[in-house]
Amino acid sequence: MINFEMSAKLFADERPQVLRALGSLTDGGTVESLEHIGAASVPGLAGDPCIDIGLAVWPFPPEPARITALAEIGYRPAPPEKTVAEQRFHRADGRFRLQLVEAGSELWTDYQILRDYLRGSESARAELSDVKRRSAPAGSAEYESAK
């Protein structure tokens, strides 16, 4: 497990690498927003050691050249987990997971709302922590369903 402070530092170090690979919209790139998401992005809630980075991108899906740029910094496509409205990439060392969604999509809003709700609700953090402890190991179908 990883705590918020360590996760936030690692995210801050990785963020510029990903932006260099994909670029922001204002610079002619594809990234509208890049945010720290997932359990480790919530103070007081432990997350698994793979840090989740959410990206709202346009166009979606990203052009092949952008996928190549991610590969050059160690990211490989992951099998789809939810819907075709999302593409996931794992860094080869296992430290980061990118979750790319279409800018303005419902899924992007869901990521932000869930993270912000957990940041603001001590009881929700406690309930999720309890679910995570009871449903371990992370990655099990029960754990994923409970989240």
CSV table of C-alpha atoms in Angstrom, one decimal, residues 7-138:
chain,number,residue,atom,x,y,z
A,7,SER,CA,1.7,9.0,-4.0
A,8,ALA,CA,1.4,12.8,-4.5
A,9,LYS,CA,5.2,13.2,-4.7
A,10,LEU,CA,5.5,10.4,-7.3
A,11,PHE,CA,2.6,11.8,-9.3
A,12,ALA,CA,4.2,15.3,-9.3
A,13,ASP,CA,7.4,13.7,-10.6
A,14,GLU,CA,5.6,11.7,-13.3
A,15,ARG,CA,3.2,14.4,-14.5
A,16,PRO,CA,5.7,16.4,-16.6
A,17,GLN,CA,6.9,13.2,-18.3
A,18,VAL,CA,3.4,12.3,-19.5
A,19,LEU,CA,2.7,15.9,-20.6
A,20,ARG,CA,6.0,15.9,-22.6
A,21,ALA,CA,4.8,12.7,-24.3
A,22,LEU,CA,1.3,13.8,-25.0
A,23,GLY,CA,1.3,17.6,-24.8
A,24,SER,CA,-1.5,19.8,-23.5
A,25,LEU,CA,-4.3,21.1,-25.7
A,26,THR,CA,-3.0,24.7,-25.3
A,27,ASP,CA,0.3,23.6,-26.9
A,28,GLY,CA,-1.2,21.6,-29.7
A,29,GLY,CA,-1.2,18.3,-27.8
A,30,THR,CA,-4.1,16.0,-26.7
A,31,VAL,CA,-4.3,16.5,-22.9
A,32,GLU,CA,-7.1,18.7,-21.6
A,33,SER,CA,-6.6,17.7,-18.0
A,34,LEU,CA,-4.2,15.4,-16.1
A,35,GLU,CA,-5.1,14.5,-12.5
A,36,HIS,CA,-4.1,12.2,-9.7
A,37,ILE,CA,-7.0,9.9,-9.2
A,38,GLY,CA,-7.6,6.6,-7.3
A,39,ALA,CA,-7.4,5.8,-3.7
A,40,ALA,CA,-3.8,7.0,-3.2
A,41,SER,CA,-5.0,10.5,-4.4
A,42,VAL,CA,-7.1,10.8,-1.2
A,43,PRO,CA,-5.4,11.9,2.1
A,44,GLY,CA,-6.0,9.3,4.8
A,45,LEU,CA,-6.8,6.5,2.3
A,46,ALA,CA,-4.2,4.0,1.5
A,47,GLY,CA,-4.0,2.9,-2.1
A,48,ASP,CA,-2.2,0.1,-4.0
A,49,PRO,CA,1.3,0.9,-5.0
A,50,CYS,CA,0.3,1.5,-8.7
A,51,ILE,CA,-0.6,5.2,-8.9
A,52,ASP,CA,-3.6,6.1,-11.0
A,53,ILE,CA,-3.3,9.1,-13.4
A,54,GLY,CA,-6.4,10.2,-15.1
A,55,LEU,CA,-6.2,12.0,-18.4
A,56,ALA,CA,-9.0,13.8,-20.3
A,57,VAL,CA,-7.8,13.7,-23.9
A,58,TRP,CA,-9.0,15.0,-27.3
A,59,PRO,CA,-9.2,13.5,-29.8
A,60,PHE,CA,-10.2,10.1,-28.2
A,61,PRO,CA,-8.8,7.6,-28.8
A,62,PRO,CA,-5.4,9.2,-29.1
A,63,GLU,CA,-3.6,9.1,-32.4
A,64,PRO,CA,-1.0,6.4,-33.0
A,65,ALA,CA,1.8,8.9,-32.7
A,66,ARG,CA,0.7,9.7,-29.1
A,67,ILE,CA,0.6,6.0,-28.2
A,68,THR,CA,4.1,5.7,-29.6
A,69,ALA,CA,5.2,8.6,-27.4
A,70,LEU,CA,3.8,6.9,-24.3
A,71,ALA,CA,5.7,3.7,-25.2
A,72,GLU,CA,8.9,5.7,-25.4
A,73,ILE,CA,8.5,6.6,-21.7
A,74,GLY,CA,7.7,3.1,-20.7
A,75,TYR,CA,3.9,2.8,-21.0
A,76,ARG,CA,2.2,-0.2,-22.6
A,77,PRO,CA,-1.5,-0.7,-23.4
A,78,ALA,CA,-3.4,-2.7,-20.8
A,79,PRO,CA,-6.4,-4.9,-21.6
A,80,PRO,CA,-9.7,-2.9,-21.4
A,81,GLU,CA,-11.3,-3.1,-18.0
A,82,LYS,CA,-14.5,-1.1,-18.3
A,83,THR,CA,-15.7,0.2,-21.6
A,84,VAL,CA,-14.5,1.4,-25.0
A,85,ALA,CA,-14.7,4.9,-23.5
A,86,GLU,CA,-11.4,4.4,-21.7
A,87,GLN,CA,-7.9,3.3,-22.6
A,88,ARG,CA,-5.5,2.2,-19.9
A,89,PHE,CA,-1.7,2.0,-20.0
A,90,HIS,CA,0.7,0.6,-17.4
A,91,ARG,CA,4.2,1.7,-17.0
A,92,ALA,CA,6.6,-1.2,-17.4
A,93,ASP,CA,7.9,-0.9,-13.8
A,94,GLY,CA,4.3,-1.1,-12.4
A,95,ARG,CA,4.4,2.2,-10.6
A,96,PHE,CA,1.8,4.1,-12.7
A,97,ARG,CA,-1.4,3.4,-14.5
A,98,LEU,CA,-2.8,5.9,-17.0
A,99,GLN,CA,-6.5,6.0,-17.6
A,100,LEU,CA,-7.3,8.0,-20.7
A,101,VAL,CA,-10.9,9.1,-21.4
A,102,GLU,CA,-12.5,11.5,-23.8
A,103,ALA,CA,-12.4,15.1,-22.5
A,104,GLY,CA,-15.9,16.1,-21.2
A,105,SER,CA,-17.0,12.5,-20.9
A,106,GLU,CA,-19.2,11.1,-18.1
A,107,LEU,CA,-16.4,8.8,-17.1
A,108,TRP,CA,-14.0,11.7,-16.6
A,109,THR,CA,-16.6,13.5,-14.4
A,110,ASP,CA,-17.1,10.2,-12.4
A,111,TYR,CA,-13.4,9.9,-11.6
A,112,GLN,CA,-13.3,13.5,-10.3
A,113,ILE,CA,-16.5,13.3,-8.3
A,114,LEU,CA,-15.5,10.1,-6.6
A,115,ARG,CA,-12.1,11.4,-5.7
A,116,ASP,CA,-13.4,14.7,-4.4
A,117,TYR,CA,-16.2,13.0,-2.5
A,118,LEU,CA,-13.7,10.7,-0.7
A,119,ARG,CA,-11.4,13.7,0.0
A,120,GLY,CA,-14.3,15.5,1.7
A,121,SER,CA,-16.0,12.6,3.6
A,122,GLU,CA,-14.3,10.9,6.5
A,123,SER,CA,-17.1,8.4,6.8
A,124,ALA,CA,-16.8,7.4,3.1
A,125,ARG,CA,-13.0,7.0,3.5
A,126,ALA,CA,-13.5,4.8,6.5
A,127,GLU,CA,-16.1,2.7,4.7
A,128,LEU,CA,-13.9,2.2,1.6
A,129,SER,CA,-10.9,1.4,3.8
A,130,ASP,CA,-13.0,-1.3,5.5
A,131,VAL,CA,-14.2,-2.7,2.2
A,132,LYS,CA,-10.6,-2.8,0.9
A,133,ARG,CA,-9.4,-4.6,4.0
A,134,ARG,CA,-12.2,-7.2,3.9
A,135,SER,CA,-12.0,-7.7,0.1
A,136,ALA,CA,-8.2,-8.1,-0.3
A,137,PRO,CA,-6.2,-9.0,-2.2
A,138,ALA,CA,-6.4,-6.0,-4.5
